[in-house]
Amino acid sequence: MTDSQLIREIKEGNLECYAELIRRYEKKILSFVTHLLRQAHLEHIAEDICQETFYKAYKSIHSFRDVEATFSTWLYTIARNSVLSELRKSRNSDVYLDDTLQVPVASAKSLPEQVLLRNERELMVRQAINSLPEKQRSALILREYEQMDYTEIATILDLTVSSVKSLLFRARQSIRGQLETYILDPHLDEAEGMNR
């Protein structure tokens, strides 16, 4: 069943179908919420906010119209708004990218220096993303980590598609600027086996 079919069933009184929607999106929403809360040291409430998101969505499901947005986009919007509300309550408006993103596992043949350089590069990228303003950071997380298209991101962030593209462009430029000296270091390129 598609999300739209499940929602139709829920609206007609088949409440068990909501469990299927939760199953489909719980891990993604939890991951997104955790990304937004981690650096603010509020990751311990990520599950609560995830549950709150699904509760709010359930309470408002009868007002949801899939001609205006997909269910996933609507759900991410609720999750983001719940996180921002919680951050305002805690007086901590900094939303950062998760510091525990997966670091590629090195093969047994990799030299320790290469593994160290790769890990260092991952850390520098995370720090660069963490330094972005909230909307740029959210747009980048949704695009690069959640693989959403521009229209979905625009709906979640309550912006136009062109504003989202602009945010992403500025975010990428900022990251590139922060990492430029590191990326252009010829010793690192040589160690990583990169060709210029």
mmCIF file of C-alpha atoms in Angstrom:
data_model
loop_
_atom_site.group_PDB
_atom_site.id
_atom_site.type_symbol
_atom_site.label_atom_id
_atom_site.label_comp_id
_atom_site.label_asym_id
_atom_site.label_seq_id
_atom_site.Cartn_x
_atom_site.Cartn_y
_atom_site.Cartn_z
ATOM 1 C CA MET A 1 0.000 0.000 0.000
ATOM 2 C CA THR A 2 1.156 3.522 -0.742
ATOM 3 C CA ASP A 3 1.244 6.220 1.935
ATOM 4 C CA SER A 4 -1.826 7.826 0.361
ATOM 5 C CA GLN A 5 -3.755 4.552 0.497
ATOM 6 C CA LEU A 6 -2.773 4.027 4.133
ATOM 7 C CA ILE A 7 -3.873 7.546 5.014
ATOM 8 C CA ARG A 8 -7.198 6.994 3.252
ATOM 9 C CA GLU A 9 -7.668 3.831 5.322
ATOM 10 C CA ILE A 10 -6.796 5.694 8.542
ATOM 11 C CA LYS A 11 -9.277 8.457 7.711
ATOM 12 C CA GLU A 12 -11.935 5.790 7.172
ATOM 13 C CA GLY A 13 -11.310 4.400 10.657
ATOM 14 C CA ASN A 14 -8.701 1.683 10.104
ATOM 15 C CA LEU A 15 -6.310 2.985 12.757
ATOM 16 C CA GLU A 16 -4.024 -0.068 12.537
ATOM 17 C CA CYS A 17 -2.680 1.333 9.259
ATOM 18 C CA TYR A 18 -0.945 4.106 11.214
ATOM 19 C CA ALA A 19 1.435 1.507 12.651
ATOM 20 C CA GLU A 20 2.625 0.824 9.098
ATOM 21 C CA LEU A 21 3.346 4.527 8.523
ATOM 22 C CA ILE A 22 5.320 4.615 11.766
ATOM 23 C CA ARG A 23 7.270 1.525 10.710
ATOM 24 C CA ARG A 24 8.124 3.141 7.359
ATOM 25 C CA TYR A 25 9.354 6.452 8.742
ATOM 26 C CA GLU A 26 10.392 5.994 12.376
ATOM 27 C CA LYS A 27 14.102 5.351 11.725
ATOM 28 C CA LYS A 28 14.403 8.215 9.231
ATOM 29 C CA ILE A 29 12.628 10.711 11.481
ATOM 30 C CA LEU A 30 14.636 9.591 14.509
ATOM 31 C CA SER A 31 17.880 9.989 12.538
ATOM 32 C CA PHE A 32 16.862 13.458 11.323
ATOM 33 C CA VAL A 33 15.838 14.607 14.811
ATOM 34 C CA THR A 34 19.047 13.202 16.313
ATOM 35 C CA HIS A 35 21.112 15.094 13.701
ATOM 36 C CA LEU A 36 19.426 18.322 14.719
ATOM 37 C CA LEU A 37 19.780 17.749 18.468
ATOM 38 C CA ARG A 38 23.186 16.109 18.892
ATOM 39 C CA GLN A 39 25.495 19.096 19.173
ATOM 40 C CA ALA A 40 23.031 20.898 21.429
ATOM 41 C CA HIS A 41 23.539 17.930 23.783
ATOM 42 C CA LEU A 42 19.836 17.128 23.622
ATOM 43 C CA GLU A 43 20.103 13.831 21.765
ATOM 44 C CA HIS A 44 18.678 12.089 24.837
ATOM 45 C CA ILE A 45 15.261 13.553 23.935
ATOM 46 C CA ALA A 46 15.388 12.521 20.252
ATOM 47 C CA GLU A 47 13.118 9.520 20.792
ATOM 48 C CA ASP A 48 10.624 11.667 22.698
ATOM 49 C CA ILE A 49 10.528 14.207 19.878
ATOM 50 C CA CYS A 50 10.196 11.410 17.342
ATOM 51 C CA GLN A 51 7.197 10.028 19.253
ATOM 52 C CA GLU A 52 5.773 13.525 19.608
ATOM 53 C CA THR A 53 6.115 13.975 15.837
ATOM 54 C CA PHE A 54 4.109 10.833 15.124
ATOM 55 C CA TYR A 55 1.537 11.787 17.761
ATOM 56 C CA LYS A 56 1.073 15.268 16.253
ATOM 57 C CA ALA A 57 0.821 13.762 12.780
ATOM 58 C CA TYR A 58 -1.784 11.268 13.984
ATOM 59 C CA LYS A 59 -3.846 13.998 15.675
ATOM 60 C CA SER A 60 -3.771 16.072 12.460
ATOM 61 C CA ILE A 61 -4.054 13.246 9.926
ATOM 62 C CA HIS A 62 -7.615 14.223 8.972
ATOM 63 C CA SER A 63 -6.394 17.666 7.876
ATOM 64 C CA PHE A 64 -3.547 16.204 5.784
ATOM 65 C CA ARG A 65 -4.112 16.503 2.027
ATOM 66 C CA ASP A 66 -1.693 14.622 -0.181
ATOM 67 C CA VAL A 67 -2.354 16.968 -3.087
ATOM 68 C CA GLU A 68 -0.376 19.622 -1.198
ATOM 69 C CA ALA A 69 2.587 17.520 -0.008
ATOM 70 C CA THR A 70 3.729 13.953 0.435
ATOM 71 C CA PHE A 71 3.238 12.371 3.835
ATOM 72 C CA SER A 72 7.011 12.129 4.368
ATOM 73 C CA THR A 73 7.503 15.838 3.654
ATOM 74 C CA TRP A 74 4.663 16.726 6.010
ATOM 75 C CA LEU A 75 6.158 14.451 8.685
ATOM 76 C CA TYR A 76 9.665 15.974 8.353
ATOM 77 C CA THR A 77 8.094 19.428 8.691
ATOM 78 C CA ILE A 78 6.391 18.408 11.927
ATOM 79 C CA ALA A 79 9.660 16.875 13.192
ATOM 80 C CA ARG A 80 11.713 19.972 12.371
ATOM 81 C CA ASN A 81 9.184 22.287 13.990
ATOM 82 C CA SER A 82 9.121 20.083 17.101
ATOM 83 C CA VAL A 83 12.927 20.199 17.329
ATOM 84 C CA LEU A 84 13.042 23.975 16.881
ATOM 85 C CA SER A 85 10.358 24.390 19.528
ATOM 86 C CA GLU A 86 12.345 22.247 21.950
ATOM 87 C CA LEU A 87 15.540 24.168 21.218
ATOM 88 C CA ARG A 88 13.769 27.450 21.902
ATOM 89 C CA LYS A 89 12.524 26.018 25.196
ATOM 90 C CA SER A 90 16.022 24.968 26.177
ATOM 91 C CA ARG A 91 17.383 28.379 25.097
ATOM 92 C CA ASN A 92 19.843 26.690 22.802
ATOM 93 C CA SER A 93 19.274 27.703 19.201
ATOM 94 C CA ASP A 94 22.307 25.940 17.751
ATOM 95 C CA VAL A 95 21.340 22.944 15.638
ATOM 96 C CA TYR A 96 24.280 20.849 14.502
ATOM 97 C CA LEU A 97 25.016 17.858 12.370
ATOM 98 C CA ASP A 98 25.580 14.607 14.222
ATOM 99 C CA ASP A 99 29.214 14.116 15.268
ATOM 100 C CA THR A 100 28.841 10.358 15.017
ATOM 101 C CA LEU A 101 28.172 10.080 11.305
ATOM 102 C CA GLN A 102 29.502 6.896 9.848
ATOM 103 C CA VAL A 103 33.162 7.053 8.993
ATOM 104 C CA PRO A 104 34.133 4.763 6.138
ATOM 105 C CA VAL A 105 35.695 1.547 7.397
ATOM 106 C CA ALA A 106 39.219 1.108 6.111
ATOM 107 C CA SER A 107 40.224 -2.125 4.478
ATOM 108 C CA ALA A 108 42.893 -4.258 6.127
ATOM 109 C CA LYS A 109 45.285 -3.184 3.373
ATOM 110 C CA SER A 110 44.932 0.548 4.184
ATOM 111 C CA LEU A 111 47.857 2.211 5.794
ATOM 112 C CA PRO A 112 47.226 3.689 9.250
ATOM 113 C CA GLU A 113 48.184 7.127 7.908
ATOM 114 C CA GLN A 114 45.480 6.913 5.249
ATOM 115 C CA VAL A 115 42.884 5.892 7.814
ATOM 116 C CA LEU A 116 43.930 8.753 10.086
ATOM 117 C CA LEU A 117 43.754 11.273 7.235
ATOM 118 C CA ARG A 118 40.350 9.980 6.145
ATOM 119 C CA ASN A 119 39.004 10.234 9.703
ATOM 120 C CA GLU A 120 40.464 13.723 10.065
ATOM 121 C CA ARG A 121 38.815 14.807 6.823
ATOM 122 C CA GLU A 122 35.446 13.446 8.005
ATOM 123 C CA LEU A 123 35.776 15.386 11.254
ATOM 124 C CA MET A 124 36.652 18.599 9.410
ATOM 125 C CA VAL A 125 33.641 18.242 7.116
ATOM 126 C CA ARG A 126 31.325 17.697 10.110
ATOM 127 C CA GLN A 127 32.790 20.751 11.861
ATOM 128 C CA ALA A 128 32.318 22.840 8.710
ATOM 129 C CA ILE A 129 28.684 21.741 8.450
ATOM 130 C CA ASN A 130 28.160 22.427 12.162
ATOM 131 C CA SER A 131 29.312 26.028 11.668
ATOM 132 C CA LEU A 132 26.582 26.755 9.103
ATOM 133 C CA PRO A 133 23.498 28.804 10.006
ATOM 134 C CA GLU A 134 20.495 26.648 10.982
ATOM 135 C CA LYS A 135 18.556 26.849 7.701
ATOM 136 C CA GLN A 136 21.641 26.103 5.598
ATOM 137 C CA ARG A 137 22.501 23.198 7.889
ATOM 138 C CA SER A 138 18.954 21.790 7.782
ATOM 139 C CA ALA A 139 18.771 22.123 3.998
ATOM 140 C CA LEU A 140 22.132 20.380 3.599
ATOM 141 C CA ILE A 141 21.179 17.530 5.952
ATOM 142 C CA LEU A 142 17.875 16.999 4.141
ATOM 143 C CA ARG A 143 19.518 17.073 0.711
ATOM 144 C CA GLU A 144 22.737 15.146 1.300
ATOM 145 C CA TYR A 145 21.837 12.771 4.132
ATOM 146 C CA GLU A 146 18.082 12.318 3.710
ATOM 147 C CA GLN A 147 18.304 12.463 -0.125
ATOM 148 C CA MET A 148 15.284 14.764 -0.493
ATOM 149 C CA ASP A 149 14.526 16.786 -3.587
ATOM 150 C CA TYR A 150 14.361 20.585 -3.628
ATOM 151 C CA THR A 151 10.564 20.721 -3.509
ATOM 152 C CA GLU A 152 10.381 18.551 -0.389
ATOM 153 C CA ILE A 153 13.072 20.609 1.338
ATOM 154 C CA ALA A 154 11.266 23.834 0.403
ATOM 155 C CA THR A 155 8.064 22.527 1.970
ATOM 156 C CA ILE A 156 9.806 21.400 5.159
ATOM 157 C CA LEU A 157 11.704 24.675 5.577
ATOM 158 C CA ASP A 158 8.727 26.780 4.414
ATOM 159 C CA LEU A 159 10.759 28.359 1.612
ATOM 160 C CA THR A 160 10.659 28.574 -2.164
ATOM 161 C CA VAL A 161 12.627 26.094 -4.265
ATOM 162 C CA SER A 162 14.927 28.891 -5.430
ATOM 163 C CA SER A 163 15.587 29.852 -1.789
ATOM 164 C CA VAL A 164 16.514 26.235 -1.031
ATOM 165 C CA LYS A 165 18.898 26.149 -3.987
ATOM 166 C CA SER A 166 20.425 29.405 -2.795
ATOM 167 C CA LEU A 167 20.800 28.053 0.766
ATOM 168 C CA LEU A 168 22.477 24.910 -0.535
ATOM 169 C CA PHE A 169 24.782 26.897 -2.802
ATOM 170 C CA ARG A 170 25.844 29.173 0.073
ATOM 171 C CA ALA A 171 26.254 26.186 2.410
ATOM 172 C CA ARG A 172 28.475 24.354 -0.074
ATOM 173 C CA GLN A 173 30.493 27.512 -0.795
ATOM 174 C CA SER A 174 31.027 28.061 2.922
ATOM 175 C CA ILE A 175 32.145 24.470 3.445
ATOM 176 C CA ARG A 176 34.423 24.643 0.410
ATOM 177 C CA GLY A 177 35.938 27.879 1.728
ATOM 178 C CA GLN A 178 36.526 26.386 5.172
ATOM 179 C CA LEU A 179 38.115 23.249 3.757
ATOM 180 C CA GLU A 180 39.998 24.796 0.827
ATOM 181 C CA THR A 181 43.447 24.867 2.421
ATOM 182 C CA TYR A 182 43.022 21.331 3.695
ATOM 183 C CA ILE A 183 41.809 20.006 0.353
ATOM 184 C CA LEU A 184 44.540 21.773 -1.613
ATOM 185 C CA ASP A 185 47.367 20.450 0.572
ATOM 186 C CA PRO A 186 49.512 18.442 -1.925
ATOM 187 C CA HIS A 187 50.821 16.137 0.806
ATOM 188 C CA LEU A 188 47.303 15.062 1.667
ATOM 189 C CA ASP A 189 46.381 14.521 -1.965
ATOM 190 C CA GLU A 190 49.495 12.398 -2.403
ATOM 191 C CA ALA A 191 48.800 10.411 0.740
ATOM 192 C CA GLU A 192 45.212 9.794 -0.336
ATOM 193 C CA GLY A 193 46.344 8.798 -3.829
ATOM 194 C CA MET A 194 44.356 11.613 -5.414
ATOM 195 C CA ASN A 195 45.190 13.035 -8.803
ATOM 196 C CA ARG A 196 44.927 16.721 -9.401
#
